[in-house]
Amino acid sequence: VLVLIMIIPGLALFYGGLVRTKNMLSMLMQVSAVTVIGMIAWVLYGYSFAFTDGGGLDSFVGGTARFLLKDVTPASVVATFSTGVAIPELVFIAFQMTFACITAALVLGGVAERMKFIAVCVFAVLWPLLVYYPMAHMVWWWAGPDTVAANPTAPIQAGLIWTFGALDFAGGTVVHINAGIAALVGAIILGKRKGYRTEAMPPHSMVMTLIGTGLLWFGWFGFNAGSNLEANGYAALAMVNTFICTAAAGFSWTVVDMIIHKKASMLGMASGIVAGLVAVTPAAGFAGPIGALVLGLIVSPICVIAVTAVKSALKYDDSLDAFGIHGVGGIVGAIATGILVNPALG
C-alpha cells in the first residue's frame, strides 16, 4: 500500500509538476493508466512469469503455474530470506504487483509530452511482458532458503542474474536501471519534443513536484524496508539507510547547484532526494548507515553530470531525466552495493 502511494499520487504529481501546464492532466492520466493496466496484467500472468519455476527457460522467465493466480489461496505461503519463516502469498503478490506498476510508470518520464495515450496503454501491456517480468525473474527469483537448507550441496535453483551473485535488495537493477534504460531508448525512438532546446520548457509547478517527492520518499520505506519481507533489524537498517542516503543526496545536489548556479533550487533538491532514493534501493539492506551517507553524497554529482553535460552532448530529449536520475542513479547504487556490503565498511 505504501508503494501504491508512491505511484498514485506520488510519481504522478512529481512528474506532473515537472511538465508544462498543458500536459499535466495528460501525465496524471498516463501514470494512472499504466498502473491499473499493470495490476490487471499482474494477476492474469505477470506474477507467474516473474516468480514461478520456468521449466526449461527457468534462468530467464517463469512459467504458467500461477496464471490467473491458480492455486493461490489465503492459506498459501511463500518463503522469505530466513529458514522456516514464510508470509502469505497474497501479501507477496500485492507487494510485487506495485513494483511492476511503478517500474513501467517511471519510464514515462523519458517520453513525457510527446507520446499518445493509446501508445502508452500498449506500452503498459507489452513492456512488462517483454522486459519487466523476465528481469524480475532473473534477478529476484530463487527456490528459497528452506529448499537450500534441505539440499545444501545441490545447485541453487534461481534466475540467471541471481546466480551471478547480484545483490539487489529492493530494485536497483529490476526497477531503476531497467526503467531508466527503457526511458532512454523511448526518448531516442520518439525523438525530441517540438521546441526542444529552442524554447523554454520550465516545470510548471514545483509545489506539485515537492508534494510528489514527499509522497515518493514516504512510500519508499515500504519499497525498501518492505523488501526485507520480515519485520526485524534488517528492515530497520533499510529504513535508516533510506533516510540517510536520501538526505545526503538532497544535500549534495543542492551544494552542486550553489557552486554551479550560485543559488539553490527546489528542482535540484527534489532531484537529489529522488537520486538518493534510487541509489539506496539496491543497497538498503546491505550497506551500513555511514556507507549509505557516502553513497548519497556521491550519487547526486554524478547524476548532475548525466542530466546536464551528457544529455547536452548526446542531444537526446529525456524529458524529465528518467534515465539521468533513475538509470544512472541505479547504476551507481548497484555498483556501490557490491562495495558497501563489505562488513569492514560498516
Coordinates of C-alpha atoms in Angstrom, one line a residue:
V1 CA 0.0 0.0 0.0
L2 CA 2.9 2.3 0.7
V3 CA 4.3 1.6 -2.8
L4 CA 0.9 2.4 -4.3
I5 CA 1.1 5.9 -2.7
M6 CA 4.5 6.3 -4.4
I7 CA 2.7 5.9 -7.8
I8 CA -0.7 7.5 -7.3
P9 CA -0.4 10.2 -6.4
G10 CA 3.3 10.4 -5.7
L11 CA 5.0 9.8 -9.0
A12 CA 2.0 11.3 -10.9
L13 CA 2.4 14.6 -9.0
F14 CA 6.2 14.5 -9.2
Y15 CA 6.2 14.1 -13.0
G16 CA 3.0 16.3 -13.4
G17 CA 4.7 19.3 -11.8
L18 CA 7.7 19.0 -14.0
V19 CA 5.9 19.1 -17.3
R20 CA 4.3 22.2 -18.8
T21 CA 0.8 23.2 -17.6
K22 CA -0.9 22.0 -20.8
N23 CA 0.5 18.5 -20.2
M24 CA -0.1 17.9 -16.5
L25 CA -3.5 16.2 -16.9
S26 CA -2.1 14.0 -19.6
M27 CA 0.8 13.0 -17.3
L28 CA -1.5 12.2 -14.4
M29 CA -3.7 10.1 -16.7
Q30 CA -0.7 8.2 -18.2
V31 CA 0.7 7.2 -14.8
S32 CA -2.7 6.1 -13.7
A33 CA -3.4 4.1 -16.8
V34 CA -0.1 2.3 -16.7
T35 CA -0.8 1.5 -13.0
V36 CA -4.3 0.0 -13.5
I37 CA -3.3 -2.0 -16.6
G38 CA -0.2 -3.2 -14.7
M39 CA -2.3 -4.5 -11.8
I40 CA -4.7 -6.4 -14.1
A41 CA -1.8 -7.9 -16.1
W42 CA 0.0 -8.9 -12.9
V43 CA -2.8 -11.2 -11.6
L44 CA -3.5 -12.6 -15.1
Y45 CA 0.0 -13.7 -15.9
G46 CA 2.7 -11.3 -14.7
Y47 CA 3.2 -12.8 -11.2
S48 CA 3.5 -16.2 -12.7
F49 CA 6.1 -15.1 -15.3
A50 CA 8.1 -13.3 -12.6
F51 CA 8.0 -15.6 -9.6
T52 CA 7.5 -19.3 -10.6
D53 CA 9.7 -22.1 -11.9
G54 CA 10.0 -21.6 -15.7
G55 CA 11.0 -25.1 -16.6
G56 CA 13.4 -25.1 -19.5
L57 CA 13.5 -21.3 -19.5
D58 CA 13.9 -21.0 -15.8
S59 CA 17.0 -18.9 -15.9
F60 CA 15.2 -16.2 -17.9
V61 CA 11.5 -16.2 -17.1
G62 CA 8.9 -18.0 -15.0
G63 CA 6.2 -20.4 -16.1
T64 CA 2.4 -20.6 -16.2
A65 CA 1.8 -22.3 -12.9
R66 CA 0.2 -19.1 -11.4
F67 CA -1.7 -17.9 -14.4
L68 CA -5.0 -16.2 -13.1
L69 CA -3.5 -16.8 -9.6
K70 CA -4.2 -20.5 -10.0
D71 CA -3.8 -22.4 -6.6
V72 CA -3.3 -19.2 -4.7
T73 CA -5.4 -19.2 -1.5
P74 CA -5.5 -17.3 1.8
A75 CA -3.6 -20.3 3.2
S76 CA -0.8 -20.4 0.7
V77 CA 2.6 -19.0 1.7
V78 CA 5.9 -18.0 0.1
A79 CA 9.4 -18.0 1.5
T80 CA 11.2 -15.0 3.0
F81 CA 15.0 -14.9 3.5
S82 CA 15.0 -16.9 6.7
T83 CA 14.7 -20.7 7.0
G84 CA 11.3 -21.6 8.3
V85 CA 9.8 -18.1 8.0
A86 CA 7.0 -17.6 5.5
I87 CA 4.5 -14.9 4.6
P88 CA 1.0 -15.2 2.9
E89 CA 1.4 -15.5 -0.8
L90 CA -1.3 -12.9 -1.4
V91 CA 0.8 -10.3 0.5
F92 CA 3.8 -11.0 -1.7
I93 CA 1.6 -10.9 -4.8
A94 CA 0.3 -7.5 -3.9
F95 CA 3.7 -6.1 -2.9
Q96 CA 5.4 -7.2 -6.1
M97 CA 2.4 -6.0 -8.2
T98 CA 3.0 -2.4 -7.1
F99 CA 6.7 -2.8 -8.1
A100 CA 5.7 -3.9 -11.6
C101 CA 3.4 -0.9 -11.9
I102 CA 5.8 1.8 -10.7
T103 CA 8.6 0.5 -12.9
A104 CA 6.6 0.9 -16.0
A105 CA 5.3 4.3 -14.8
L106 CA 8.9 5.6 -14.3
V107 CA 9.6 5.1 -18.0
L108 CA 7.0 7.8 -18.8
G109 CA 9.4 10.4 -17.6
G110 CA 11.7 9.9 -20.5
V111 CA 8.9 10.2 -23.1
A112 CA 6.8 12.8 -21.4
E113 CA 4.9 15.4 -23.5
R114 CA 5.1 13.5 -26.8
M115 CA 3.5 10.0 -26.5
K116 CA -0.1 9.3 -27.4
F117 CA -2.3 7.8 -24.8
I118 CA -3.2 4.7 -26.8
A119 CA 0.6 4.1 -27.3
V120 CA 1.1 4.4 -23.5
C121 CA -1.6 1.8 -23.0
V122 CA 0.0 -0.6 -25.5
F123 CA 3.4 0.0 -23.8
A124 CA 1.8 -0.8 -20.4
V125 CA 1.0 -4.3 -21.7
L126 CA 4.0 -5.1 -23.9
W127 CA 7.0 -3.7 -22.0
P128 CA 6.4 -5.5 -18.7
L129 CA 5.7 -8.7 -20.7
L130 CA 8.9 -8.5 -22.7
V131 CA 11.2 -6.8 -20.2
Y132 CA 10.0 -6.4 -16.6
Y133 CA 8.7 -9.9 -15.8
P134 CA 11.9 -11.6 -17.2
M135 CA 14.1 -9.1 -15.4
A136 CA 12.4 -9.6 -12.1
H137 CA 12.6 -13.3 -12.5
M138 CA 16.3 -13.2 -13.5
V139 CA 17.4 -11.0 -10.5
W140 CA 15.0 -12.0 -7.7
W141 CA 13.6 -15.5 -8.2
W142 CA 15.2 -18.4 -6.3
A143 CA 13.9 -21.6 -4.7
G144 CA 14.1 -20.1 -1.2
P145 CA 16.1 -20.8 2.0
D146 CA 14.1 -23.9 3.0
T147 CA 14.9 -25.6 -0.3
V148 CA 18.6 -24.7 0.1
A149 CA 18.6 -25.9 3.7
A150 CA 17.0 -29.2 2.7
N151 CA 19.6 -29.8 -0.1
P152 CA 22.7 -27.7 0.9
T153 CA 25.0 -29.4 -1.7
A154 CA 22.6 -29.1 -4.6
P155 CA 22.9 -26.3 -7.1
I156 CA 20.6 -23.4 -6.1
Q157 CA 17.6 -23.1 -8.5
A158 CA 17.4 -19.4 -9.4
G159 CA 17.1 -16.8 -12.1
L160 CA 20.2 -16.1 -14.3
I161 CA 21.4 -12.8 -12.7
W162 CA 20.7 -14.1 -9.2
T163 CA 23.1 -17.0 -9.9
F164 CA 25.8 -14.4 -10.9
G165 CA 25.6 -13.3 -7.2
A166 CA 23.9 -10.0 -8.0
L167 CA 22.7 -8.1 -4.9
D168 CA 19.6 -6.1 -5.5
F169 CA 17.8 -5.5 -2.2
A170 CA 14.8 -3.6 -3.4
G171 CA 15.1 -3.0 -7.2
G172 CA 18.2 -1.0 -8.2
T173 CA 18.5 -3.3 -11.3
V174 CA 15.0 -4.6 -11.6
V175 CA 13.3 -1.2 -11.2
H176 CA 15.6 1.7 -11.7
I177 CA 18.3 0.7 -14.2
N178 CA 15.5 -1.2 -16.1
A179 CA 13.2 1.8 -16.3
G180 CA 16.0 4.3 -16.9
I181 CA 17.4 2.4 -19.9
A182 CA 13.8 2.0 -21.3
A183 CA 13.2 5.7 -20.9
L184 CA 16.4 6.5 -22.8
V185 CA 15.5 4.1 -25.6
G186 CA 12.0 5.5 -25.7
A187 CA 13.3 9.1 -25.9
I188 CA 15.6 8.2 -28.7
I189 CA 13.0 6.3 -30.7
L190 CA 10.3 9.1 -30.3
G191 CA 12.8 11.9 -31.0
K192 CA 12.7 15.4 -29.5
R193 CA 9.7 17.4 -28.4
K194 CA 8.8 20.3 -30.7
G195 CA 10.7 23.4 -29.5
Y196 CA 13.3 21.3 -27.5
R197 CA 16.4 23.4 -26.9
T198 CA 14.9 26.4 -28.8
E199 CA 12.2 27.4 -26.4
A200 CA 11.9 27.4 -22.6
M201 CA 10.2 24.4 -21.0
P202 CA 10.3 25.1 -17.3
P203 CA 8.4 22.9 -14.8
H204 CA 5.0 24.5 -14.3
S205 CA 4.6 23.6 -10.6
M206 CA 7.4 22.9 -8.2
V207 CA 4.9 22.8 -5.4
M208 CA 3.2 19.8 -7.0
T209 CA 6.6 18.2 -7.6
L210 CA 7.6 18.7 -4.0
I211 CA 4.3 17.1 -2.8
G212 CA 5.1 14.2 -5.2
T213 CA 8.7 14.0 -3.9
G214 CA 7.5 13.8 -0.3
L215 CA 5.0 11.0 -1.2
L216 CA 7.7 9.1 -3.0
W217 CA 10.0 9.3 0.0
F218 CA 7.2 8.3 2.4
G219 CA 6.2 5.3 0.2
W220 CA 9.8 4.3 -0.4
F221 CA 10.0 3.0 3.2
G222 CA 7.5 0.3 2.0
F223 CA 9.6 -0.2 -1.1
N224 CA 12.9 -0.6 0.7
A225 CA 12.2 -1.8 4.2
G226 CA 9.3 -3.9 2.9
S227 CA 11.7 -5.8 0.6
N228 CA 13.2 -7.4 3.7
L229 CA 9.9 -9.4 3.8
E230 CA 10.3 -9.7 7.6
A231 CA 9.8 -7.1 10.4
N232 CA 13.2 -7.3 12.0
G233 CA 16.6 -5.5 12.4
Y234 CA 17.3 -5.6 8.7
A235 CA 14.0 -3.9 7.8
A236 CA 15.1 -1.2 10.3
L237 CA 18.5 -1.0 8.7
A238 CA 16.8 -0.5 5.3
M239 CA 14.6 2.2 6.9
V240 CA 17.5 4.1 8.4
N241 CA 19.6 3.9 5.1
T242 CA 16.6 5.2 3.2
F243 CA 16.5 8.3 5.4
I244 CA 20.3 8.9 5.4
C245 CA 21.3 8.3 1.8
T246 CA 18.3 10.4 0.6
A247 CA 19.1 13.3 2.9
A248 CA 22.8 13.2 1.8
A249 CA 21.8 13.2 -1.9
G250 CA 19.4 16.1 -1.5
F251 CA 22.1 18.0 0.3
S252 CA 24.9 17.2 -2.2
W253 CA 22.7 18.1 -5.3
T254 CA 21.9 21.5 -3.6
V255 CA 25.6 22.1 -2.9
V256 CA 26.4 21.4 -6.6
D257 CA 23.6 23.8 -7.6
M258 CA 25.1 26.5 -5.4
I259 CA 28.5 26.0 -6.8
I260 CA 27.4 26.0 -10.5
H261 CA 24.5 28.4 -10.5
K262 CA 25.3 30.5 -7.4
K263 CA 21.9 29.6 -5.9
A264 CA 19.9 26.7 -4.6
S265 CA 16.9 25.4 -6.4
M266 CA 13.8 23.4 -5.4
L267 CA 14.2 21.4 -8.6
G268 CA 17.7 20.4 -7.6
M269 CA 16.6 19.5 -4.1
A270 CA 13.8 17.3 -5.4
S271 CA 16.0 15.7 -8.0
G272 CA 18.7 15.0 -5.3
I273 CA 16.1 13.4 -3.0
V274 CA 14.9 11.1 -5.7
A275 CA 18.5 10.3 -6.8
G276 CA 19.3 9.3 -3.2
L277 CA 16.2 7.1 -3.0
V278 CA 17.2 5.4 -6.3
A279 CA 20.8 4.8 -5.2
V280 CA 20.0 3.3 -1.8
T281 CA 17.3 1.0 -3.3
P282 CA 19.7 -1.9 -4.1
A283 CA 21.9 -1.2 -1.1
A284 CA 19.2 -0.6 1.6
G285 CA 19.6 -3.9 3.5
F286 CA 23.3 -4.4 2.7
A287 CA 25.0 -1.1 3.5
G288 CA 25.7 0.4 6.9
P289 CA 24.3 3.9 7.6
I290 CA 27.6 5.6 7.1
G291 CA 28.1 3.8 3.8
A292 CA 24.6 5.0 2.8
L293 CA 25.6 8.5 3.7
V294 CA 28.7 8.4 1.5
L295 CA 26.6 6.8 -1.3
G296 CA 24.1 9.7 -1.1
L297 CA 26.9 12.3 -1.2
I298 CA 28.4 10.7 -4.3
V299 CA 25.3 9.9 -6.4
S300 CA 24.0 13.4 -6.9
P301 CA 27.1 15.0 -8.5
I302 CA 27.2 12.0 -10.9
C303 CA 23.5 12.4 -11.8
V304 CA 24.0 16.2 -12.3
I305 CA 26.7 15.4 -14.9
A306 CA 24.3 12.9 -16.6
V307 CA 21.3 15.3 -16.8
T308 CA 23.4 18.3 -18.0
A309 CA 26.7 17.6 -19.8
V310 CA 25.9 14.0 -21.0
K311 CA 22.4 14.8 -22.1
S312 CA 23.5 18.0 -23.8
A313 CA 26.4 16.3 -25.6
L314 CA 24.4 13.4 -26.9
K315 CA 21.3 15.6 -27.6
Y316 CA 18.6 13.1 -26.6
D317 CA 15.4 14.5 -25.0
D318 CA 14.9 12.7 -21.8
S319 CA 12.1 15.0 -20.8
L320 CA 12.1 14.5 -17.0
D321 CA 15.5 12.9 -16.7
A322 CA 14.3 9.4 -16.0
F323 CA 17.5 8.0 -17.4
G324 CA 19.7 10.6 -15.9
I325 CA 18.4 10.0 -12.4
H326 CA 16.9 6.5 -12.3
G327 CA 19.2 4.9 -14.8
V328 CA 22.4 6.5 -13.8
G329 CA 21.5 6.6 -10.1
G330 CA 20.5 3.0 -10.2
I331 CA 23.8 2.0 -11.8
V332 CA 25.8 4.0 -9.2
G333 CA 23.8 2.3 -6.4
A334 CA 24.1 -1.2 -7.9
I335 CA 27.9 -0.9 -8.2
A336 CA 28.2 0.7 -4.8
T337 CA 26.2 -2.1 -3.2
G338 CA 28.9 -4.6 -4.1
I339 CA 31.4 -2.3 -2.2
L340 CA 29.3 -1.2 0.8
V341 CA 28.2 -4.8 1.6
N342 CA 31.7 -5.3 2.9
P343 CA 31.4 -5.6 6.7
A344 CA 34.6 -3.6 7.1
L345 CA 32.7 -0.6 5.7
G346 CA 30.0 -0.8 8.4

